[in-house]
Coordinates of C-alpha atoms in Angstrom, one line a residue:
X306 CA -39.3 4.6 21.4
X307 CA -42.3 2.4 21.3
X308 CA -44.0 1.1 18.1
X309 CA -47.3 2.9 18.0
X310 CA -48.1 1.3 14.7
X311 CA -47.4 -2.3 15.8
X312 CA -50.3 -4.8 15.6
X313 CA -50.4 -8.1 17.3
X314 CA -52.2 -11.4 17.2
X315 CA -51.9 -12.7 20.7
X316 CA -53.9 -15.0 22.9
X317 CA -53.5 -13.8 26.5
X318 CA -54.1 -16.4 29.1
X319 CA -52.8 -14.7 32.2
X320 CA -52.4 -16.0 35.6
X321 CA -54.9 -13.6 37.2
X322 CA -58.2 -14.9 38.5
X323 CA -60.1 -13.6 35.4
X324 CA -57.9 -15.5 33.0
X325 CA -56.9 -19.1 32.6
X326 CA -53.5 -20.6 32.0
X327 CA -52.5 -22.0 28.6
X328 CA -50.2 -24.9 29.3
X329 CA -47.5 -23.9 26.8
X330 CA -47.4 -20.1 27.5
X331 CA -49.7 -17.3 28.3
X332 CA -48.7 -14.5 25.9
X333 CA -47.9 -14.9 22.2
X334 CA -47.2 -11.8 20.1
X335 CA -50.4 -10.8 18.4
X336 CA -52.0 -8.2 16.2
X337 CA -53.7 -5.8 18.5
X338 CA -52.5 -2.5 20.0
X339 CA -49.0 -1.3 20.4
X340 CA -47.5 -3.2 23.4
X341 CA -45.5 -0.2 24.6
X342 CA -43.0 -3.0 25.4
X343 CA -40.5 -2.4 22.7
X344 CA -39.2 0.9 24.1
X345 CA -36.0 0.8 22.1
X346 CA -37.5 -0.2 18.8
X347 CA -36.6 1.9 15.8
X348 CA -39.0 4.7 15.0
X349 CA -41.5 4.0 12.3
X350 CA -43.7 6.7 10.7
X351 CA -47.2 7.2 12.1
X352 CA -49.5 9.8 10.9
X353 CA -53.0 11.1 11.7
X354 CA -55.2 11.7 8.8
X355 CA -56.1 15.3 8.6
X356 CA -59.5 15.9 10.2
X357 CA -60.6 17.9 7.2
X358 CA -60.1 14.8 5.0
X359 CA -61.7 12.3 7.4
X360 CA -65.4 12.0 8.4
X361 CA -66.6 9.6 11.1
X362 CA -70.0 7.9 10.9
X363 CA -72.1 5.4 12.9
X364 CA -74.1 2.8 11.1
X365 CA -77.2 1.2 12.6
X366 CA -75.9 -2.4 12.5
X367 CA -77.9 -5.6 12.9
X368 CA -76.9 -7.7 15.9
X369 CA -77.5 -11.1 14.3
X370 CA -77.4 -11.3 10.5
X371 CA -78.2 -15.0 10.4
X372 CA -81.3 -15.7 12.5
X373 CA -84.8 -14.2 12.7
X374 CA -85.5 -14.4 16.4
X375 CA -86.7 -11.3 18.1
X376 CA -83.3 -10.6 19.6
X377 CA -81.6 -10.8 16.2
X378 CA -83.4 -7.6 15.2
X379 CA -81.6 -5.6 17.9
X380 CA -79.1 -3.1 16.5
X381 CA -75.9 -1.4 17.7
X382 CA -73.9 1.6 16.4
X383 CA -70.9 0.5 14.3
X384 CA -68.3 3.2 13.6
X385 CA -66.6 3.8 10.3
X386 CA -64.6 6.6 8.7
X387 CA -64.3 7.9 5.1
X388 CA -61.6 9.8 3.4
X389 CA -62.7 11.1 0.0
X390 CA -59.8 13.5 -0.6
X391 CA -58.4 11.6 -3.6
X392 CA -61.6 10.0 -4.9
X393 CA -62.3 10.6 -8.6
X394 CA -66.0 10.0 -8.0
X395 CA -68.9 7.8 -9.0
X396 CA -69.1 8.9 -12.6
X397 CA -65.6 7.6 -13.1
X398 CA -66.4 4.3 -11.4
X399 CA -63.4 5.1 -9.2
X400 CA -62.5 2.4 -6.7
X401 CA -63.1 2.1 -3.0
X402 CA -60.3 0.9 -0.7
X403 CA -61.8 -0.6 2.4
X404 CA -59.7 -1.4 5.5
X405 CA -61.4 -4.2 7.5
X406 CA -60.8 -3.5 11.1
X407 CA -59.2 -6.1 13.4
X408 CA -59.1 -6.5 17.1
X409 CA -58.4 -2.9 17.9
X410 CA -59.9 0.6 17.7
X411 CA -60.5 2.5 14.5
X412 CA -57.9 5.1 15.6
X413 CA -55.3 2.4 16.0
X414 CA -56.1 0.9 12.6
X415 CA -55.9 4.3 10.9
X416 CA -52.6 5.4 12.5
X417 CA -51.0 2.0 12.1
X418 CA -51.6 1.1 8.5
X419 CA -50.7 3.3 5.6
X420 CA -51.7 1.3 2.6
X421 CA -54.9 3.2 2.0
X422 CA -53.6 6.7 2.4
X423 CA -50.3 6.0 0.7
X424 CA -52.0 4.6 -2.4
X425 CA -55.3 6.5 -2.6
X426 CA -53.8 9.1 -4.9
X427 CA -52.6 6.4 -7.3
X428 CA -56.0 4.7 -7.4
X429 CA -58.0 7.9 -7.1
X430 CA -59.8 5.9 -4.5
X431 CA -62.4 6.5 -1.7
X432 CA -60.9 5.2 1.5
X433 CA -63.1 3.5 4.1
X434 CA -62.1 2.3 7.5
X435 CA -64.5 0.0 9.4
X436 CA -64.3 -0.8 13.1
X437 CA -64.7 -4.5 14.1
X438 CA -67.7 -5.2 16.3
X439 CA -66.9 -5.4 20.0
X440 CA -63.8 -3.3 19.6
X441 CA -63.0 0.4 20.0
X442 CA -66.3 2.3 20.3
X443 CA -68.3 -0.3 18.3
X444 CA -69.9 -2.0 21.4
X445 CA -73.3 -3.9 21.2
X446 CA -75.8 -4.0 24.1
X447 CA -75.1 -0.4 25.1
X448 CA -72.0 -0.9 27.2
X449 CA -68.8 -2.9 27.5
X450 CA -70.1 -4.4 30.8
X451 CA -73.2 -5.8 29.1
X452 CA -71.4 -6.8 25.8
X453 CA -68.7 -8.7 27.7
X454 CA -70.9 -10.1 30.4
X455 CA -71.1 -13.7 29.4
X456 CA -71.3 -16.2 26.5
X457 CA -74.9 -15.1 25.8
X458 CA -73.8 -11.6 24.8
X459 CA -70.3 -12.5 23.5
X460 CA -71.8 -15.1 21.3
X461 CA -72.5 -12.5 18.7
X462 CA -68.8 -11.9 18.3
X463 CA -67.5 -14.1 15.5
X464 CA -66.0 -13.8 12.1
X465 CA -69.2 -14.5 10.1
X466 CA -71.0 -11.7 11.9
X467 CA -68.1 -9.4 11.4
X468 CA -67.9 -10.1 7.7
X469 CA -71.6 -9.5 7.3
X470 CA -71.2 -6.2 9.2
X471 CA -68.6 -5.1 6.6
X472 CA -70.8 -6.2 3.7
X473 CA -73.8 -4.2 5.1
X474 CA -71.7 -1.0 5.6
X475 CA -70.0 -1.2 2.2
X476 CA -73.3 -1.6 0.4
X477 CA -74.6 1.3 2.4
X478 CA -71.6 3.5 1.4
X479 CA -72.1 2.6 -2.3
X480 CA -75.7 3.6 -2.1
X481 CA -74.9 6.7 -0.1
X482 CA -72.4 7.9 -2.7
X483 CA -74.5 6.7 -5.6
X484 CA -71.6 4.6 -6.8
X485 CA -73.1 1.3 -7.8
X486 CA -70.2 0.3 -10.1
X487 CA -67.2 1.5 -8.1
X488 CA -65.1 -1.7 -7.4
X489 CA -64.1 -2.4 -3.8
X490 CA -60.7 -3.7 -2.8
X491 CA -60.6 -4.9 0.8
X492 CA -57.3 -4.7 2.8
X493 CA -56.4 -6.3 6.1
X494 CA -53.4 -7.3 8.2
X495 CA -53.0 -10.5 10.3
X496 CA -56.4 -11.3 11.8
X497 CA -57.7 -8.5 9.5
X498 CA -55.8 -10.2 6.7
X499 CA -57.7 -13.4 7.3
X500 CA -60.9 -11.4 7.3
X501 CA -60.0 -9.7 4.0
X502 CA -59.3 -13.1 2.3
X503 CA -62.5 -14.6 3.7
X504 CA -64.5 -11.6 2.7
X505 CA -63.5 -12.0 -0.9
X506 CA -64.5 -15.7 -0.7
X507 CA -67.8 -15.1 1.0
X508 CA -68.8 -11.8 -0.7
X509 CA -67.2 -11.8 -4.2
X510 CA -70.2 -9.8 -5.4
X511 CA -69.1 -6.9 -3.1
X512 CA -65.3 -7.1 -3.1
X513 CA -63.5 -7.2 -6.4
X514 CA -60.3 -8.3 -4.7
X515 CA -58.4 -8.6 -1.4
X516 CA -54.9 -7.8 -0.1
X517 CA -54.3 -10.1 2.9
X518 CA -51.1 -9.2 4.7
X519 CA -49.5 -11.6 7.2
X520 CA -52.7 -13.6 7.3
X521 CA -52.1 -17.0 9.2
X522 CA -55.3 -18.5 7.9
X523 CA -53.8 -22.0 7.7
X524 CA -52.8 -21.9 11.4
X525 CA -55.7 -24.0 12.6
X526 CA -56.1 -27.6 13.8
X527 CA -57.0 -29.1 10.4
X528 CA -54.4 -27.1 8.5
X529 CA -51.7 -26.8 11.1
X530 CA -48.3 -26.1 9.7
X531 CA -45.4 -28.6 10.1
X532 CA -43.2 -26.0 11.7
X533 CA -44.8 -23.5 14.1
X534 CA -44.5 -19.9 15.3
X535 CA -41.6 -20.6 17.7
X536 CA -39.6 -22.5 15.0
X537 CA -39.2 -19.2 13.2
X538 CA -38.2 -17.4 16.4
X539 CA -35.6 -20.0 17.1
X540 CA -34.3 -19.8 13.4
X541 CA -34.0 -16.0 13.4
X542 CA -32.1 -15.9 16.7
X543 CA -29.8 -18.7 15.7
X544 CA -29.1 -17.1 12.3
X545 CA -28.5 -13.7 14.0
X546 CA -26.0 -14.9 16.6
X547 CA -25.3 -18.4 17.7
X548 CA -23.8 -17.4 21.0
X549 CA -26.9 -15.3 21.9
X550 CA -29.1 -18.2 20.9
X551 CA -27.2 -20.6 23.1
X552 CA -27.3 -18.2 26.1
X553 CA -31.1 -17.9 25.8
X554 CA -31.5 -21.7 25.4
X555 CA -29.5 -22.3 28.6
X556 CA -31.2 -19.6 30.6
X557 CA -34.5 -21.5 31.2
X558 CA -32.8 -24.1 33.4
X559 CA -30.9 -21.4 35.2
X560 CA -34.1 -19.6 36.1
X561 CA -35.6 -22.8 37.5
X562 CA -32.3 -23.5 39.4
X563 CA -32.4 -20.1 41.1
X564 CA -36.1 -20.4 41.7
X565 CA -35.6 -23.6 43.6
X566 CA -33.3 -21.9 46.1
X567 CA -34.6 -20.5 49.4
X568 CA -36.1 -17.1 48.5
X569 CA -35.3 -17.9 44.9
X570 CA -38.2 -16.1 43.5
X571 CA -37.2 -13.0 45.5
X572 CA -33.7 -13.3 44.0
X573 CA -35.1 -13.5 40.5
X574 CA -37.5 -10.6 41.1
X575 CA -34.6 -8.4 42.2
X576 CA -32.4 -9.5 39.3
X577 CA -35.1 -8.7 36.7
X578 CA -36.5 -5.7 38.6
X579 CA -40.0 -7.0 38.4
X580 CA -42.8 -4.6 39.5
X581 CA -44.5 -7.2 41.6
X582 CA -43.1 -10.2 43.4
X583 CA -42.9 -13.4 41.4
X584 CA -45.3 -16.2 42.4
X585 CA -43.5 -18.7 40.3
X586 CA -40.7 -18.9 37.8
X587 CA -43.2 -19.5 34.9
X588 CA -44.2 -15.8 35.1
X589 CA -40.7 -14.6 34.4
X590 CA -40.1 -17.2 31.7
X591 CA -43.4 -16.2 30.1
X592 CA -42.3 -12.6 30.1
X593 CA -39.0 -13.4 28.4
X594 CA -40.8 -15.6 25.9
X595 CA -43.0 -12.7 24.9
X596 CA -40.0 -10.4 24.5
X597 CA -38.2 -12.8 22.2
X598 CA -41.4 -13.4 20.2
X599 CA -42.1 -9.7 19.7
X600 CA -38.4 -9.0 18.8
X601 CA -38.7 -11.4 15.9
X602 CA -42.2 -10.6 14.8
X603 CA -41.4 -6.9 14.5
X604 CA -37.7 -7.3 13.9
X605 CA -37.4 -5.1 10.7
X606 CA -33.7 -6.0 10.7
X607 CA -32.7 -4.5 14.1
X608 CA -34.6 -5.7 17.2
X609 CA -33.1 -9.2 17.4
X610 CA -29.6 -7.8 16.8
X611 CA -30.1 -5.2 19.6
X612 CA -31.2 -8.0 22.0
X613 CA -28.2 -10.2 21.1
X614 CA -25.7 -7.4 21.1
X615 CA -26.8 -6.7 24.7
X616 CA -26.7 -10.3 25.8
X617 CA -23.2 -10.7 24.2
X618 CA -21.9 -7.3 25.4
X619 CA -19.3 -8.6 27.7
X620 CA -16.6 -11.0 26.6
X621 CA -17.5 -14.7 27.1
X622 CA -14.3 -15.3 29.2
X623 CA -15.5 -12.9 31.8
X624 CA -17.4 -14.3 34.8
X625 CA -20.8 -12.8 34.1
X626 CA -24.0 -14.4 35.4
X627 CA -26.1 -15.8 32.5
X628 CA -29.2 -14.2 33.9
X629 CA -27.5 -10.8 34.0
X630 CA -26.9 -11.2 30.3
X631 CA -30.6 -12.1 29.7
X632 CA -31.7 -9.0 31.7
X633 CA -29.4 -6.9 29.6
X634 CA -31.4 -8.1 26.6
X635 CA -34.6 -7.1 28.3
X636 CA -33.3 -3.6 28.8
X637 CA -32.1 -3.3 25.2
X638 CA -35.5 -4.1 23.9
X639 CA -37.8 -2.5 26.5
X640 CA -35.7 0.4 27.7
X641 CA -34.3 1.2 31.1
X642 CA -37.3 1.2 33.4
X643 CA -37.7 1.5 37.2
X644 CA -39.3 -1.9 37.1
X645 CA -40.6 -4.5 34.6
X646 CA -44.2 -5.6 34.6
X647 CA -44.1 -9.4 33.9
X648 CA -47.9 -9.4 33.8
X649 CA -48.4 -6.6 31.3
X650 CA -51.3 -6.6 29.0
X651 CA -51.0 -5.1 25.5
X652 CA -54.7 -4.5 25.1
X653 CA -57.1 -2.1 26.6
X654 CA -59.6 -3.9 28.8
X655 CA -62.6 -4.3 26.5
X656 CA -60.4 -5.3 23.5
X657 CA -58.6 -7.8 25.7
X658 CA -61.9 -9.4 26.8
X659 CA -63.2 -9.5 23.3
X660 CA -60.1 -11.2 21.9
X661 CA -60.0 -13.8 24.7
X662 CA -63.5 -14.8 23.7
X663 CA -62.5 -15.1 20.0
X664 CA -59.6 -17.2 21.0
X665 CA -61.9 -19.4 23.0
X666 CA -64.6 -19.8 20.4
X667 CA -63.4 -20.1 16.8
X668 CA -60.0 -18.4 16.4
X669 CA -58.2 -21.4 18.0
X670 CA -54.6 -21.1 16.8
X671 CA -52.6 -24.0 18.2
X672 CA -49.3 -22.3 19.0
X673 CA -47.0 -24.2 21.4
X674 CA -43.3 -25.0 21.9
X675 CA -42.6 -28.0 19.8
X676 CA -39.5 -30.2 20.0
X677 CA -37.9 -28.4 17.0
X678 CA -38.3 -25.0 18.7
X679 CA -34.9 -25.5 20.3
X680 CA -34.5 -22.1 21.9
X681 CA -37.3 -22.9 24.3
X682 CA -38.2 -25.8 26.7
X683 CA -40.5 -28.2 24.9
X684 CA -44.2 -27.6 25.8
X685 CA -46.5 -28.5 22.9
X686 CA -50.0 -27.0 22.6
X687 CA -52.5 -29.1 24.5
X688 CA -56.0 -28.9 23.0
X689 CA -57.5 -30.8 25.8
X690 CA -56.2 -28.4 28.4
X691 CA -57.1 -25.5 26.2
X692 CA -60.7 -26.6 25.9
X693 CA -61.0 -27.3 29.6
X694 CA -59.8 -23.7 30.3
X695 CA -62.3 -22.2 27.9
X696 CA -65.1 -24.2 29.4
X697 CA -64.1 -23.1 32.8
X698 CA -64.0 -19.5 31.8
X699 CA -67.0 -19.2 29.6
X700 CA -69.1 -22.3 30.1
X701 CA -68.8 -23.1 26.3
X702 CA -66.4 -25.2 24.3
X703 CA -64.1 -23.9 21.5
X704 CA -64.8 -25.1 18.0
X705 CA -61.3 -25.7 16.7
X706 CA -62.6 -27.2 13.4
X707 CA -65.2 -24.6 12.6
X708 CA -63.0 -22.1 10.7
X709 CA -61.8 -24.7 8.2
X710 CA -65.3 -26.0 7.8
X711 CA -66.9 -22.6 7.3
X712 CA -64.2 -21.1 5.0
X713 CA -63.3 -24.3 3.2
X714 CA -59.5 -24.2 3.6
X715 CA -58.8 -27.9 4.4
X716 CA -57.3 -28.3 0.9
X717 CA -56.6 -24.7 0.1
X718 CA -54.7 -25.3 -3.1
X719 CA -57.6 -27.1 -4.7
X720 CA -60.3 -25.0 -3.2
X721 CA -58.9 -21.6 -4.0
X722 CA -57.6 -22.7 -7.4
X723 CA -61.2 -23.6 -8.3
X724 CA -63.3 -21.2 -6.4
X725 CA -61.1 -18.3 -5.4
X726 CA -59.8 -15.3 -7.4
X727 CA -58.2 -11.9 -6.9
X728 CA -56.5 -12.4 -3.6
X729 CA -53.0 -11.3 -2.7
X730 CA -51.4 -13.1 0.2
X731 CA -48.3 -11.2 1.3
X732 CA -45.9 -12.5 3.9
X733 CA -42.4 -11.8 5.3
X734 CA -40.7 -15.1 6.0
X735 CA -39.1 -13.7 9.1
X736 CA -42.5 -13.2 10.6
X737 CA -43.3 -16.2 12.9
X738 CA -46.9 -16.2 11.7
X739 CA -45.8 -16.7 8.1
X740 CA -45.7 -20.5 8.8
X741 CA -49.6 -20.3 8.7
X742 CA -49.7 -18.2 5.6
X743 CA -50.3 -18.9 1.9
X744 CA -46.7 -18.9 0.5
X745 CA -47.1 -20.0 -3.1
X746 CA -49.3 -18.9 -6.0
X747 CA -52.5 -21.0 -6.2
X748 CA -53.7 -19.7 -9.5
X749 CA -53.2 -16.8 -11.9
X750 CA -55.1 -14.4 -9.6
X751 CA -54.6 -16.0 -6.2
X752 CA -51.0 -15.1 -5.7
X753 CA -48.4 -15.1 -2.9
X754 CA -45.8 -12.4 -2.5
X755 CA -43.1 -13.3 0.0
X756 CA -39.9 -11.6 1.2
X757 CA -37.2 -13.3 3.1
X758 CA -36.6 -10.4 5.5
X759 CA -40.2 -9.1 5.9
X760 CA -41.7 -8.8 9.4
X761 CA -45.4 -8.8 10.4
X762 CA -47.7 -6.7 8.2
X763 CA -44.6 -4.6 7.1
X764 CA -45.9 -4.1 3.6
X765 CA -49.1 -2.3 4.6
X766 CA -47.4 -0.1 7.2
X767 CA -46.9 3.6 6.2
X768 CA -44.2 4.2 3.7
X769 CA -40.9 5.6 4.9
X770 CA -37.9 7.1 3.1
X771 CA -35.7 4.5 4.8
X772 CA -37.7 1.5 3.5
X773 CA -35.4 -1.2 1.9
X774 CA -35.6 -1.7 -1.8
X775 CA -37.1 -5.2 -1.4
X776 CA -40.0 -3.7 0.5
X777 CA -40.5 -1.0 -2.1
X778 CA -40.6 -3.6 -4.8
X779 CA -43.0 -5.8 -2.8
X780 CA -45.5 -2.9 -2.5
X781 CA -45.0 -2.0 -6.2
X782 CA -45.9 -5.6 -7.2
X783 CA -49.1 -5.4 -5.0
X784 CA -50.1 -2.2 -6.7
X785 CA -49.5 -3.7 -10.2
X786 CA -51.7 -6.7 -9.4
X787 CA -54.5 -4.5 -8.1
X788 CA -54.2 -2.3 -11.1
X789 CA -54.7 -5.3 -13.3
X790 CA -57.9 -6.3 -11.4
X791 CA -59.3 -2.8 -11.8
X792 CA -58.4 -2.6 -15.5
X793 CA -60.1 -5.9 -16.2
X794 CA -63.2 -4.7 -14.2
X795 CA -63.4 -1.4 -16.1
X796 CA -63.1 -3.3 -19.4
X797 CA -66.0 -5.5 -18.3
X798 CA -68.1 -2.4 -17.6
X799 CA -67.4 -1.1 -21.1
X800 CA -67.9 -4.4 -22.9
X801 CA -71.2 -5.0 -21.1
X802 CA -72.3 -1.4 -21.9
X803 CA -73.2 -0.9 -18.2
X804 CA -74.2 2.7 -17.5
X805 CA -73.1 4.5 -14.4

């Protein structure tokens, strides 16, 4: 079965004419829509919110919150949804749980993440889901074609504008429900987790606190981690099975060796049952790279083992081609298919285009294959080539230092200790993006919750009866911390004699 709840954070730089090639790789597991790649992944619960409990709205949103030119006064329709089933109401100052949409549709967000609906009864909370501008049905300029046309229209897609969107909608909701003093807790995962943390920093008068799950907000040029994304992938495979790790490590040269033969690409295409002829060995290696990355990022204790069990299925003393073993791993993870699309895209078209723009403007995460990532051929991230590719594609240059400048995370320990509060950073240390997360407490109220076995955004996925005890405890700790924020807030309301 596929993982319909799975969210990715991936920069897609395909080999097609409309994309450009990232020198290290073209597809890194990301936070977007279910890849439909992991066919044999374990089932995870997904659930549609009952239509009777959920109401959809469109908010007349400002295109540009930060300038006063005539064009900035243009508006677009931004979609959001409200579930008030468990809300105790304005008179009780009952809280609002707000899910900050990421690079996917509102439907994907609501079906994927269960933190709000799982915990709304406990908090007696109003649940709000807000779709990110340029994703799903929240498209400025009247159509996807116009919105994605060029840098002039895509230029309004950035994190500052998105956070301002959320602020405007949340204030509108408080006014609409006459709930001036209901505290807001913002929740997000991965890119959405970064947005949640940044929202608390930029709009502390609107959000009382933030839960930022698997948020790699330190994975930027000025705060780049010592060990990167592929270091964790290597580590997990090596710890799962050394023989499997060595087979994968040796396979890259074997692919190039076969590719160099007469009709070598045809041989590789047949061996791996590719849907289209291979133009170069890179396409196959990139496909395999993506499979290993997704297996680790969404491992949940089983995917990597499944791959390795398939690769190791036959005794090592039997004469079995190394690439046959690798293909067995592909089948174990993606299912037995008539052919395998090495150029697959995990995003719908407009989400794909929007995210490529974000990756080429300010969300410049320098993921590459470094020398310590020993399961892969060394190919470090090359900022010069990356910038050249973005300039060629959009006519504008990325700003790799802007995120750290705007959100002030160059020295996060000092900055958040002095200026931050009420933020939970949760990370599973088996998630490759955890290397860019906040992994230690920065103050009494800016806290890090880590689990050794946790995968990407696992803590905010829907609860399941089969959840391991450590995951249950992680979620309970998050609830306890949020309860303390709300308790202190309600005490402040009473002490200051603030009337509802």
